[in-house]
Amino acid sequence: MGEIEEINDKIKESGAKPKRKLGKKGRIIVISSITIIAILIGAIFYVTLTSPPPEKYWKPESEFRMPVVNWSDIKNNYTVKRTHYNDINGTVINQTIGSEKSDGFFKVCLAVKIMDYTYISDNPDEVYTMFYLSFGKLGGDYIVKELVFKFEPSDSAVRTPSFDGHYFASKNLYFTADTGNYPTPYGTVSDRMDYELWSLHQIRGINKDKKDIKEGGFSNSFQIDLFDEYPNWTNHTITFTATLYYGKYVQGWLGSGWQDVHELSTSVTIYVVPEGS
């Protein structure tokens, strides 16, 4: 028996297997795999450290109900005439304006009830309203992101007080509960809802769980203060807009987010004019 045969017999008897060296190509594959894994771990770690803290939410106790509206007959604007006198309860108006719009995927509706106008000597006059906005799903695989109520005044003499939650009602939507130091035109506030109302002129109803909601909405009282004093009154325009944002929520290793987001809006307008104009 030759020397090579004797070595092979000893290897078989010991049960050992001959060792193979990793070639150059194999080493490159191993190093590349380790590098890719390290990059992925680093990216996930970076996203975790740099992502903003989760937003806090709250929901009103009252259940939202959309008022019965004849959408084919209702007007989308109204003119409030100011007077420098009124009875003890102000000038009662009780007029509802509204508008709706659909795009095949969703329908969004907005109604604003103008309750009354009050003249207050040496103080801001007041126009008191209630707003209602809602949405309904018509079809497709999109889901609601948020429903936004927008208040757009024509000038700085038109303002609104702090957010009032007394008449606040909602269905299937949540609202930001974040607190911090938020700058507004009237000073710093700690409540993000007041910041968004005073600086961005909006209130957001949020689909916090990213569910496929079929319908929802919210409503609240809304007071408009007019800071120009008699007899130096001017004309004002206040536009209310309901905007529904919807899209697809995608979850992934490197983070989650909204994609293919669309918006659907409808609006109504209140004109405020001095008596006789």
PDB file of N, CA and C in Angstrom, residues 69-78 95-99 110-112 267-269:
ATOM      1  N   VAL A  69     -79.499  67.480   5.612  1.00  0.00           N
ATOM      2  CA  VAL A  69     -79.307  68.602   4.696  1.00  0.00           C
ATOM      3  C   VAL A  69     -79.799  68.208   3.312  1.00  0.00           C
ATOM      4  N   ASN A  70     -80.516  69.107   2.663  1.00  0.00           N
ATOM      5  CA  ASN A  70     -80.916  68.924   1.269  1.00  0.00           C
ATOM      6  C   ASN A  70     -79.806  69.506   0.391  1.00  0.00           C
ATOM      7  N   TRP A  71     -78.865  68.662  -0.009  1.00  0.00           N
ATOM      8  CA  TRP A  71     -77.672  69.140  -0.700  1.00  0.00           C
ATOM      9  C   TRP A  71     -77.975  69.737  -2.073  1.00  0.00           C
ATOM     10  N   SER A  72     -79.071  69.336  -2.671  1.00  0.00           N
ATOM     11  CA  SER A  72     -79.403  69.864  -3.992  1.00  0.00           C
ATOM     12  C   SER A  72     -79.993  71.265  -3.928  1.00  0.00           C
ATOM     13  N   ASP A  73     -80.378  71.707  -2.722  1.00  0.00           N
ATOM     14  CA  ASP A  73     -81.070  72.984  -2.595  1.00  0.00           C
ATOM     15  C   ASP A  73     -80.311  74.001  -1.738  1.00  0.00           C
ATOM     16  N   ILE A  74     -79.385  73.538  -0.931  1.00  0.00           N
ATOM     17  CA  ILE A  74     -78.720  74.415   0.037  1.00  0.00           C
ATOM     18  C   ILE A  74     -77.713  75.336  -0.653  1.00  0.00           C
ATOM     19  N   LYS A  75     -77.564  76.562  -0.137  1.00  0.00           N
ATOM     20  CA  LYS A  75     -76.589  77.519  -0.665  1.00  0.00           C
ATOM     21  C   LYS A  75     -75.240  77.312   0.015  1.00  0.00           C
ATOM     22  N   ASN A  76     -74.172  77.725  -0.658  1.00  0.00           N
ATOM     23  CA  ASN A  76     -72.834  77.559  -0.093  1.00  0.00           C
ATOM     24  C   ASN A  76     -72.249  78.879   0.428  1.00  0.00           C
ATOM     25  N   ASN A  77     -73.098  79.916   0.608  1.00  0.00           N
ATOM     26  CA  ASN A  77     -72.611  81.177   1.164  1.00  0.00           C
ATOM     27  C   ASN A  77     -73.748  81.931   1.841  1.00  0.00           C
ATOM     28  N   TYR A  78     -73.368  82.860   2.726  1.00  0.00           N
ATOM     29  CA  TYR A  78     -74.353  83.690   3.416  1.00  0.00           C
ATOM     30  C   TYR A  78     -73.684  85.007   3.787  1.00  0.00           C
ATOM     31  N   GLN A  95     -79.237  80.342  10.006  1.00  0.00           N
ATOM     32  CA  GLN A  95     -79.163  79.950   8.598  1.00  0.00           C
ATOM     33  C   GLN A  95     -78.061  78.904   8.417  1.00  0.00           C
ATOM     34  N   THR A  96     -78.353  77.866   7.640  1.00  0.00           N
ATOM     35  CA  THR A  96     -77.366  76.812   7.386  1.00  0.00           C
ATOM     36  C   THR A  96     -76.908  76.870   5.932  1.00  0.00           C
ATOM     37  N   ILE A  97     -75.609  76.868   5.739  1.00  0.00           N
ATOM     38  CA  ILE A  97     -75.026  76.778   4.401  1.00  0.00           C
ATOM     39  C   ILE A  97     -74.239  75.483   4.313  1.00  0.00           C
ATOM     40  N   GLY A  98     -74.017  74.979   3.103  1.00  0.00           N
ATOM     41  CA  GLY A  98     -73.316  73.707   2.999  1.00  0.00           C
ATOM     42  C   GLY A  98     -72.883  73.389   1.588  1.00  0.00           C
ATOM     43  N   SER A  99     -72.058  72.344   1.484  1.00  0.00           N
ATOM     44  CA  SER A  99     -71.554  71.896   0.190  1.00  0.00           C
ATOM     45  C   SER A  99     -71.044  70.467   0.332  1.00  0.00           C
ATOM     46  N   LEU A 110     -69.790  69.292   4.056  1.00  0.00           N
ATOM     47  CA  LEU A 110     -69.562  70.367   5.021  1.00  0.00           C
ATOM     48  C   LEU A 110     -70.834  71.184   5.178  1.00  0.00           C
ATOM     49  N   ALA A 111     -71.271  71.371   6.421  1.00  0.00           N
ATOM     50  CA  ALA A 111     -72.413  72.231   6.723  1.00  0.00           C
ATOM     51  C   ALA A 111     -72.022  73.174   7.857  1.00  0.00           C
ATOM     52  N   VAL A 112     -72.398  74.446   7.726  1.00  0.00           N
ATOM     53  CA  VAL A 112     -72.121  75.446   8.757  1.00  0.00           C
ATOM     54  C   VAL A 112     -73.428  76.152   9.097  1.00  0.00           C
ATOM     55  N   SER A 267     -66.124  73.591   0.157  1.00  0.00           N
ATOM     56  CA  SER A 267     -66.045  74.774   1.017  1.00  0.00           C
ATOM     57  C   SER A 267     -67.330  75.593   0.979  1.00  0.00           C
ATOM     58  N   VAL A 268     -67.481  76.444   2.006  1.00  0.00           N
ATOM     59  CA  VAL A 268     -68.573  77.418   2.087  1.00  0.00           C
ATOM     60  C   VAL A 268     -67.977  78.744   2.532  1.00  0.00           C
ATOM     61  N   THR A 269     -68.727  79.840   2.320  1.00  0.00           N
ATOM     62  CA  THR A 269     -68.204  81.169   2.603  1.00  0.00           C
ATOM     63  C   THR A 269     -69.223  82.018   3.358  1.00  0.00           C
TER      64      THR A 269
END
